[in-house]
Amino acid sequence: MPNKTLKSKGAQEKKEEKKERYNPFEKEKYWQNFWERERVYEFNPEHRGTLYVVDTPPPTISGALHMGHIYSYTQAEVISRFKRMEGSNVRYPFGLDNNGLPTERLVEKEIGVRGQDMKLDEFIKSCLIITEKYSKTYKALWKSIGLSVDWRLEYSTISPEIQKLSQSVFKELYERELIYKEKAPALYCVECQTSFAQAEKEDKEKEAIFFDLLFKTKQGQSLIISTTRPEMLPACVAVFVNPKDKRYNRLIGTKVETPLRQEVFVISDNKVDIKKGSGAVMCCTYGDETDIYWKKTFQLPEKIILTKNGKIQDINNAVPEINGKTINEARKIIIEKLREKGFVKKEEKIRHNVDVHERCGTPIEFLPTTQWFVKILDMKTKLLKAGREINWRPSYMRKRYEEWVSNLKWDWCVSRERFYGIPIPVFNCDFCEKIVIPDENKFPLDPKTEKSRKCPFCKRGKLLPEKNVLDTWFTSALTPDINNHHPLNGRLQNKLYPMSVRPQAHDIIRTWAVYSILIGLYRHNKAPWKDLMISGHLLLKKGEKISKKKGGGKYVPEELIASQSADALRYAMCGATLGKDSYFDEKEVAKGKKLVTKIYNAGKLVLSKLQDFDPKASLNRKIKVSKLESFDQWIIQRSLETAQKMSGFFNSYEFLHARQIFEDFFWSEFCDNYLEIAKGRLSLSSDNEKEINKKRSAQFAVYHSFLSVLKMASPFIPHITEEMYHAEIIKKDEKRGICESLESKSEQGYFYRNEKIKSIHNTKWPFDRKKYSDKVSKSPKGIWKTAFPNPFVVWKTAFPNPFVVWKTFDSERIKDADLALSFISEIRKFKSKNNIGLGTELALLKIKCPKEKQKRLKPFLEDIAFIARAKKIDQVMDKKMGIEVKM
């Protein structure tokens, strides 16, 4: 391109301008307020787009939120933003799980008093006050990270409405005989003093001592029993051996004497591990799940020596010193006594897996208590079938679900001996033992606060209130129903089931996912969602996840947002593969900040070159895309191809790949190549019609391609994209050192003014072939030839008339752009290798290539000359491609 046609850099561009920077800490809050004020993310049930309903996880109020929450919630939120721009009618609610054991423990910690040591009404009042405080803190954090939820749809699992729903579902399932009450051994935590479900236990490796204890046969022979729990010896009801273990065949069916002089039978069962310890084990009621199985199978007597508060009661009074002692205290006392009498033959330190209560880490016990259970064992087959009907993202997570369901051993215990939760709406007759559940119009109710009345069945007994509360997972399992029934659902009331997606972490597949699917099958005969988006954990170091219990070390969400910005943090949270645990990486945050800065600077350049361009002017509306300059066609086509690929990855929940594709396009193709190439034509100043058209071509392309950039980046970094959408170039007094300044406000902006849509996040995803194509008449057999995959696809939704197709860019010329870019790359390498500044002028640039490529390169030569700063450019026929430069 002849340099004389270019506008001189001029005094304005040569002046040393004051560096203008984007201030995220001021503007992010500004745009968050704008989104809420302008109701940008509100769900509209009248919208005719495809429904996309998110079953958002309600975080449990059990402590401060941490980076792990930001990690998983941001990943789901990015998908929701994309879906909204894709045209879906997004319903994105939020809830808070603020009842049950986790919340109780938080309250007890904050007030310094155990719930059992307070009056019930006073403790519940403390719970409500503290959870309200945390609710405000949680909500403020979610807003500061830029979650695009509709806050009108917010719910609380302790609210009267949710209590009523939970109690109604309890009544419904009870009346259908899907819930039952039973006294049986149940998983029990002596620290939390409550029963809990199988899904709430976890394995932890702990140190222990394997004791070999001496039992005696009737003949006085030694029988060694190996155990890690000698304190359970008073509860021993049998000794078990494997029937294949020849060492003990002669003892099966006989009696042996324990070190406490108690006689028990020797019984054979295949569950005994021959290779573990001595191969002979004692059965106590109840030391573990195997003891429960043996007790039921062989109808063994029951000896319960453990109380609910974790204290030992020696019912045989064989070791009176252990009465009233804790488990650890009793263990020390009884071992010391056994040592003294020579009954301890070996002590070996080991590390082994112990089942603990996941809430507090206390080893679990088994105590016979009266509890409420939801039938789940009978539903295994249906649960597995429902799991196969859900799209698991990533797909391998379904295996975790299937393994858990297949290995379920207990029905779901849904009652808890706690104070703060949703009361089980049941009364029990103290005479006839009938169960009475009031009518639903009485819900929500707390039986403990109701006046005493007579049993309606026997007319003699008193109705005693159920004192237990519902497991918080019972209510959480109802979140699809909570969302399905909401006053703001309008015409879609009770028509949102199944939901589109449930985002959740992989560690609660066994609880939240399993229980929600179970309730969904019972109430709707189908799974609650189409997709399950399973996130991983954010790790501080190998094997250690960030959690409320352990904290996030130096990484505090509020502090990171305040020091690094929400956009930078959001960007970093999308740097991992869905479902995989990953480490928090400060370098990813730095990359996010760099991307925000680059978009700001690129936007300032673009806006400065569009000041005299009106995309809605009749002249510019008539621009034929196929007549654009070749590099302009190329950048628009590449932006659409990028958007299309991103769309595919977003719809597969692969946000990391979508982010990578965007970055490759933005940094390399748009910034490094196109903007540098187009500067020449964007800066033209001439009355020559040909040059005016070249400039208009570049302006048209940069307008649409940069708008596409903002749209593609907006799910990840929504604040800076909103900023640039509303940005204006403002002329300033040169005395201040700034000739052009960038300013933004909600009611202004170059793109806002031309697109006439209030927010970038309400615009459509940039994949509109019709917008960037030329209308031509074709026969019904005509096809739409394009560089997009599968050229034989006719997009009926966009083009209902089969006699009209849309001709996009010259696909051959688009391919030729890659050839031109390869020469530009060679020019840059030459200058870099020879320490020549990129802006240094060249007297002559020769492009050497075969004859057939010369014609292909001709449309690009002026742009190549500009970026090379070549006064003259020639093409030379040569079998080998290359460049030759004269300074």
mmCIF file of C-alpha atoms in Angstrom, residues 64 100 166 466 544 845:
data_model
loop_
_atom_site.group_PDB
_atom_site.id
_atom_site.type_symbol
_atom_site.label_atom_id
_atom_site.label_comp_id
_atom_site.label_asym_id
_atom_site.label_seq_id
_atom_site.Cartn_x
_atom_site.Cartn_y
_atom_site.Cartn_z
ATOM 1 C CA ALA A 64 -17.409 -18.787 55.491
ATOM 2 C CA GLY A 100 -29.792 -28.954 59.991
ATOM 3 C CA SER A 166 -40.903 -30.800 52.862
ATOM 4 C CA GLU A 466 -42.115 -36.471 67.194
ATOM 5 C CA GLU A 544 -6.099 -31.365 50.248
ATOM 6 C CA LEU A 845 9.856 -6.182 -0.263
#
